[in-house]
Amino acid sequence: ISLKTYLCGLINNLNEMVNLKQVNIQFNKSLEDIKLNVSDCIALGMVANESISNAIKYAFDNVENPEIKITLKFDKNTQNITFVIKDNGVGIDSKYLQKPNESLGLRLITIFAKQLNALLKVSNKENGTEILIQFKCTNYEDCNS
């Protein structure tokens, strides 16, 4: 499955379904056309779903020019896929960074990251939250397409 196509559709659907406040969010996408098997694609899609939904619902109260950046890259040298979702919102509550099991969303993201055997980093940056997932591509030919 093409991750680029899948993620673009998912992002559009989430913005229509979850953005009940009709906040004008700028989605900046930098997505390489990587193909993954169905189970890996679903796992990464669930991470995207939780991350983007939470950003839309909670990140942008009183934020001018709300933005979500989504990056998907494949490194030919390491054969790693890196997926990053970064918003410029209010940031994740630090209690969830210290105790991620207290957040259903973070528990789900952790479960799906483990399914991918991925490195997961959730952090507050200068403005907003960043979720980084990095994992090995299991089929180099597909990832390199």
PDB file of C-alpha atoms in Angstrom:
ATOM      1  CA  ILE A   1       0.000   0.000   0.000  1.00  0.00           C
ATOM      2  CA  SER A   2       1.265   3.483  -0.820  1.00  0.00           C
ATOM      3  CA  LEU A   3       1.750   5.313   2.475  1.00  0.00           C
ATOM      4  CA  LYS A   4       1.643   8.688   0.762  1.00  0.00           C
ATOM      5  CA  THR A   5      -1.793   8.043  -0.724  1.00  0.00           C
ATOM      6  CA  TYR A   6      -3.078   6.406   2.458  1.00  0.00           C
ATOM      7  CA  LEU A   7      -1.871   9.200   4.758  1.00  0.00           C
ATOM      8  CA  CYS A   8      -3.164  12.014   2.529  1.00  0.00           C
ATOM      9  CA  GLY A   9      -6.628  10.460   2.544  1.00  0.00           C
ATOM     10  CA  LEU A  10      -6.479   9.863   6.284  1.00  0.00           C
ATOM     11  CA  ILE A  11      -5.420  13.454   7.020  1.00  0.00           C
ATOM     12  CA  ASN A  12      -8.246  14.882   4.892  1.00  0.00           C
ATOM     13  CA  ASN A  13     -10.831  12.602   6.522  1.00  0.00           C
ATOM     14  CA  LEU A  14      -9.613  13.413  10.038  1.00  0.00           C
ATOM     15  CA  ASN A  15      -9.761  17.143   9.398  1.00  0.00           C
ATOM     16  CA  GLU A  16     -13.353  16.819   8.141  1.00  0.00           C
ATOM     17  CA  MET A  17     -14.535  14.488  10.919  1.00  0.00           C
ATOM     18  CA  VAL A  18     -12.624  15.677  13.997  1.00  0.00           C
ATOM     19  CA  ASN A  19     -12.254  19.412  13.396  1.00  0.00           C
ATOM     20  CA  LEU A  20     -15.635  20.285  14.914  1.00  0.00           C
ATOM     21  CA  LYS A  21     -14.540  23.815  15.812  1.00  0.00           C
ATOM     22  CA  GLN A  22     -13.743  24.437  12.125  1.00  0.00           C
ATOM     23  CA  VAL A  23     -10.257  25.680  12.982  1.00  0.00           C
ATOM     24  CA  ASN A  24      -8.364  26.591   9.809  1.00  0.00           C
ATOM     25  CA  ILE A  25      -5.395  24.263  10.266  1.00  0.00           C
ATOM     26  CA  GLN A  26      -2.552  24.327   7.761  1.00  0.00           C
ATOM     27  CA  PHE A  27      -1.353  20.796   6.998  1.00  0.00           C
ATOM     28  CA  ASN A  28       2.216  20.766   5.669  1.00  0.00           C
ATOM     29  CA  LYS A  29       3.015  17.351   4.253  1.00  0.00           C
ATOM     30  CA  SER A  30       6.396  16.103   3.129  1.00  0.00           C
ATOM     31  CA  LEU A  31       5.673  12.481   2.272  1.00  0.00           C
ATOM     32  CA  GLU A  32       7.901  10.182   0.268  1.00  0.00           C
ATOM     33  CA  ASP A  33       6.068   7.533  -1.722  1.00  0.00           C
ATOM     34  CA  ILE A  34       6.862   4.475   0.380  1.00  0.00           C
ATOM     35  CA  LYS A  35       4.982   1.199   0.088  1.00  0.00           C
ATOM     36  CA  LEU A  36       4.346  -1.025   3.116  1.00  0.00           C
ATOM     37  CA  ASN A  37       2.533  -4.252   3.778  1.00  0.00           C
ATOM     38  CA  VAL A  38      -1.017  -3.947   5.060  1.00  0.00           C
ATOM     39  CA  SER A  39      -0.335  -4.630   8.758  1.00  0.00           C
ATOM     40  CA  ASP A  40       2.528  -2.097   8.962  1.00  0.00           C
ATOM     41  CA  CYS A  41       0.466   0.455   7.045  1.00  0.00           C
ATOM     42  CA  ILE A  42      -2.449   0.016   9.458  1.00  0.00           C
ATOM     43  CA  ALA A  43      -0.162   0.357  12.492  1.00  0.00           C
ATOM     44  CA  LEU A  44       1.395   3.558  11.149  1.00  0.00           C
ATOM     45  CA  GLY A  45      -2.064   4.815  10.179  1.00  0.00           C
ATOM     46  CA  MET A  46      -3.282   4.280  13.737  1.00  0.00           C
ATOM     47  CA  VAL A  47      -0.334   6.297  15.067  1.00  0.00           C
ATOM     48  CA  ALA A  48      -1.197   9.066  12.586  1.00  0.00           C
ATOM     49  CA  ASN A  49      -4.888   8.872  13.474  1.00  0.00           C
ATOM     50  CA  GLU A  50      -4.281   9.262  17.224  1.00  0.00           C
ATOM     51  CA  SER A  51      -1.604  11.944  16.842  1.00  0.00           C
ATOM     52  CA  ILE A  52      -3.452  14.105  14.335  1.00  0.00           C
ATOM     53  CA  SER A  53      -6.850  13.697  16.042  1.00  0.00           C
ATOM     54  CA  ASN A  54      -5.392  14.788  19.370  1.00  0.00           C
ATOM     55  CA  ALA A  55      -3.660  17.767  17.778  1.00  0.00           C
ATOM     56  CA  ILE A  56      -6.876  18.866  16.056  1.00  0.00           C
ATOM     57  CA  LYS A  57      -8.940  18.488  19.246  1.00  0.00           C
ATOM     58  CA  TYR A  58      -6.567  19.836  21.900  1.00  0.00           C
ATOM     59  CA  ALA A  59      -3.561  21.712  20.524  1.00  0.00           C
ATOM     60  CA  PHE A  60      -4.933  24.872  19.009  1.00  0.00           C
ATOM     61  CA  ASP A  61      -6.996  26.772  21.584  1.00  0.00           C
ATOM     62  CA  ASN A  62      -5.981  30.437  21.173  1.00  0.00           C
ATOM     63  CA  VAL A  63      -3.201  29.556  18.700  1.00  0.00           C
ATOM     64  CA  GLU A  64      -2.730  31.829  15.707  1.00  0.00           C
ATOM     65  CA  ASN A  65      -1.958  30.100  12.413  1.00  0.00           C
ATOM     66  CA  PRO A  66      -2.393  26.492  13.594  1.00  0.00           C
ATOM     67  CA  GLU A  67      -0.205  24.065  11.700  1.00  0.00           C
ATOM     68  CA  ILE A  68       0.495  20.358  11.641  1.00  0.00           C
ATOM     69  CA  LYS A  69       3.617  19.163   9.835  1.00  0.00           C
ATOM     70  CA  ILE A  70       3.717  15.547   8.723  1.00  0.00           C
ATOM     71  CA  THR A  71       6.977  14.085   7.417  1.00  0.00           C
ATOM     72  CA  LEU A  72       7.610  10.602   6.038  1.00  0.00           C
ATOM     73  CA  LYS A  73      11.111   9.703   4.840  1.00  0.00           C
ATOM     74  CA  PHE A  74      13.087   6.629   3.917  1.00  0.00           C
ATOM     75  CA  ASP A  75      16.856   6.556   4.506  1.00  0.00           C
ATOM     76  CA  LYS A  76      18.508   4.223   1.966  1.00  0.00           C
ATOM     77  CA  ASN A  77      21.667   3.931   4.064  1.00  0.00           C
ATOM     78  CA  THR A  78      20.036   2.797   7.292  1.00  0.00           C
ATOM     79  CA  GLN A  79      16.839   1.418   5.674  1.00  0.00           C
ATOM     80  CA  ASN A  80      14.887   3.313   8.332  1.00  0.00           C
ATOM     81  CA  ILE A  81      11.503   4.881   7.801  1.00  0.00           C
ATOM     82  CA  THR A  82      11.021   8.045   9.849  1.00  0.00           C
ATOM     83  CA  PHE A  83       7.541   9.424  10.461  1.00  0.00           C
ATOM     84  CA  VAL A  84       7.097  12.722  12.322  1.00  0.00           C
ATOM     85  CA  ILE A  85       3.956  14.611  13.286  1.00  0.00           C
ATOM     86  CA  LYS A  86       4.616  18.067  14.742  1.00  0.00           C
ATOM     87  CA  ASP A  87       2.082  20.717  15.667  1.00  0.00           C
ATOM     88  CA  ASN A  88       2.596  24.316  16.742  1.00  0.00           C
ATOM     89  CA  GLY A  89      -0.021  24.146  19.483  1.00  0.00           C
ATOM     90  CA  VAL A  90       0.004  24.405  23.246  1.00  0.00           C
ATOM     91  CA  GLY A  91       2.061  21.223  23.774  1.00  0.00           C
ATOM     92  CA  ILE A  92       1.218  17.976  25.476  1.00  0.00           C
ATOM     93  CA  ASP A  93       0.648  18.068  29.222  1.00  0.00           C
ATOM     94  CA  SER A  94       3.957  17.123  30.843  1.00  0.00           C
ATOM     95  CA  LYS A  95       2.209  14.653  33.172  1.00  0.00           C
ATOM     96  CA  TYR A  96       1.526  12.471  30.109  1.00  0.00           C
ATOM     97  CA  LEU A  97       5.168  12.626  29.080  1.00  0.00           C
ATOM     98  CA  GLN A  98       6.156  11.342  32.524  1.00  0.00           C
ATOM     99  CA  LYS A  99       3.312   8.806  32.785  1.00  0.00           C
ATOM    100  CA  PRO A 100       2.210   7.964  29.223  1.00  0.00           C
ATOM    101  CA  ASN A 101      -0.020   5.115  30.444  1.00  0.00           C
ATOM    102  CA  GLU A 102      -2.392   7.715  31.888  1.00  0.00           C
ATOM    103  CA  SER A 103      -3.310   8.773  28.357  1.00  0.00           C
ATOM    104  CA  LEU A 104      -5.318   6.348  26.222  1.00  0.00           C
ATOM    105  CA  GLY A 105      -3.985   8.007  23.070  1.00  0.00           C
ATOM    106  CA  LEU A 106      -0.348   7.591  24.107  1.00  0.00           C
ATOM    107  CA  ARG A 107      -0.985   3.986  25.136  1.00  0.00           C
ATOM    108  CA  LEU A 108      -2.406   3.277  21.673  1.00  0.00           C
ATOM    109  CA  ILE A 109       0.506   5.029  19.958  1.00  0.00           C
ATOM    110  CA  THR A 110       2.933   2.974  22.070  1.00  0.00           C
ATOM    111  CA  ILE A 111       1.160  -0.297  21.196  1.00  0.00           C
ATOM    112  CA  PHE A 112       1.287   0.408  17.461  1.00  0.00           C
ATOM    113  CA  ALA A 113       4.908   1.582  17.642  1.00  0.00           C
ATOM    114  CA  LYS A 114       5.789  -1.730  19.314  1.00  0.00           C
ATOM    115  CA  GLN A 115       3.956  -3.574  16.551  1.00  0.00           C
ATOM    116  CA  LEU A 116       6.336  -1.869  14.104  1.00  0.00           C
ATOM    117  CA  ASN A 117       9.369  -2.536  16.350  1.00  0.00           C
ATOM    118  CA  ALA A 118       9.792   1.216  16.215  1.00  0.00           C
ATOM    119  CA  LEU A 119      11.589   3.828  18.218  1.00  0.00           C
ATOM    120  CA  LEU A 120       8.966   6.211  19.623  1.00  0.00           C
ATOM    121  CA  LYS A 121       9.687   9.710  20.930  1.00  0.00           C
ATOM    122  CA  VAL A 122       6.957  12.032  22.179  1.00  0.00           C
ATOM    123  CA  SER A 123       8.144  15.472  23.216  1.00  0.00           C
ATOM    124  CA  ASN A 124       7.263  19.109  23.598  1.00  0.00           C
ATOM    125  CA  LYS A 125       9.246  21.302  21.259  1.00  0.00           C
ATOM    126  CA  GLU A 126       9.485  25.124  21.208  1.00  0.00           C
ATOM    127  CA  ASN A 127       5.859  25.359  20.171  1.00  0.00           C
ATOM    128  CA  GLY A 128       3.762  22.239  20.283  1.00  0.00           C
ATOM    129  CA  THR A 129       4.130  18.500  20.385  1.00  0.00           C
ATOM    130  CA  GLU A 130       6.287  16.244  18.231  1.00  0.00           C
ATOM    131  CA  ILE A 131       5.741  12.523  17.783  1.00  0.00           C
ATOM    132  CA  LEU A 132       8.532  10.649  16.044  1.00  0.00           C
ATOM    133  CA  ILE A 133       8.363   7.017  14.938  1.00  0.00           C
ATOM    134  CA  GLN A 134      11.373   5.315  13.352  1.00  0.00           C
ATOM    135  CA  PHE A 135      11.542   1.707  12.183  1.00  0.00           C
ATOM    136  CA  LYS A 136      13.326  -0.567   9.735  1.00  0.00           C
ATOM    137  CA  CYS A 137      11.799  -1.192   6.351  1.00  0.00           C
ATOM    138  CA  THR A 138      11.264  -4.941   6.036  1.00  0.00           C
ATOM    139  CA  ASN A 139      11.258  -4.907   2.229  1.00  0.00           C
ATOM    140  CA  TYR A 140      13.908  -2.567   0.795  1.00  0.00           C
ATOM    141  CA  GLU A 141      12.534  -2.734  -2.760  1.00  0.00           C
ATOM    142  CA  ASP A 142       9.144  -1.402  -1.681  1.00  0.00           C
ATOM    143  CA  CYS A 143      10.566   1.337   0.519  1.00  0.00           C
ATOM    144  CA  ASN A 144      12.935   2.419  -2.223  1.00  0.00           C
ATOM    145  CA  SER A 145      10.196   2.807  -4.851  1.00  0.00           C
TER     146      SER A 145
END
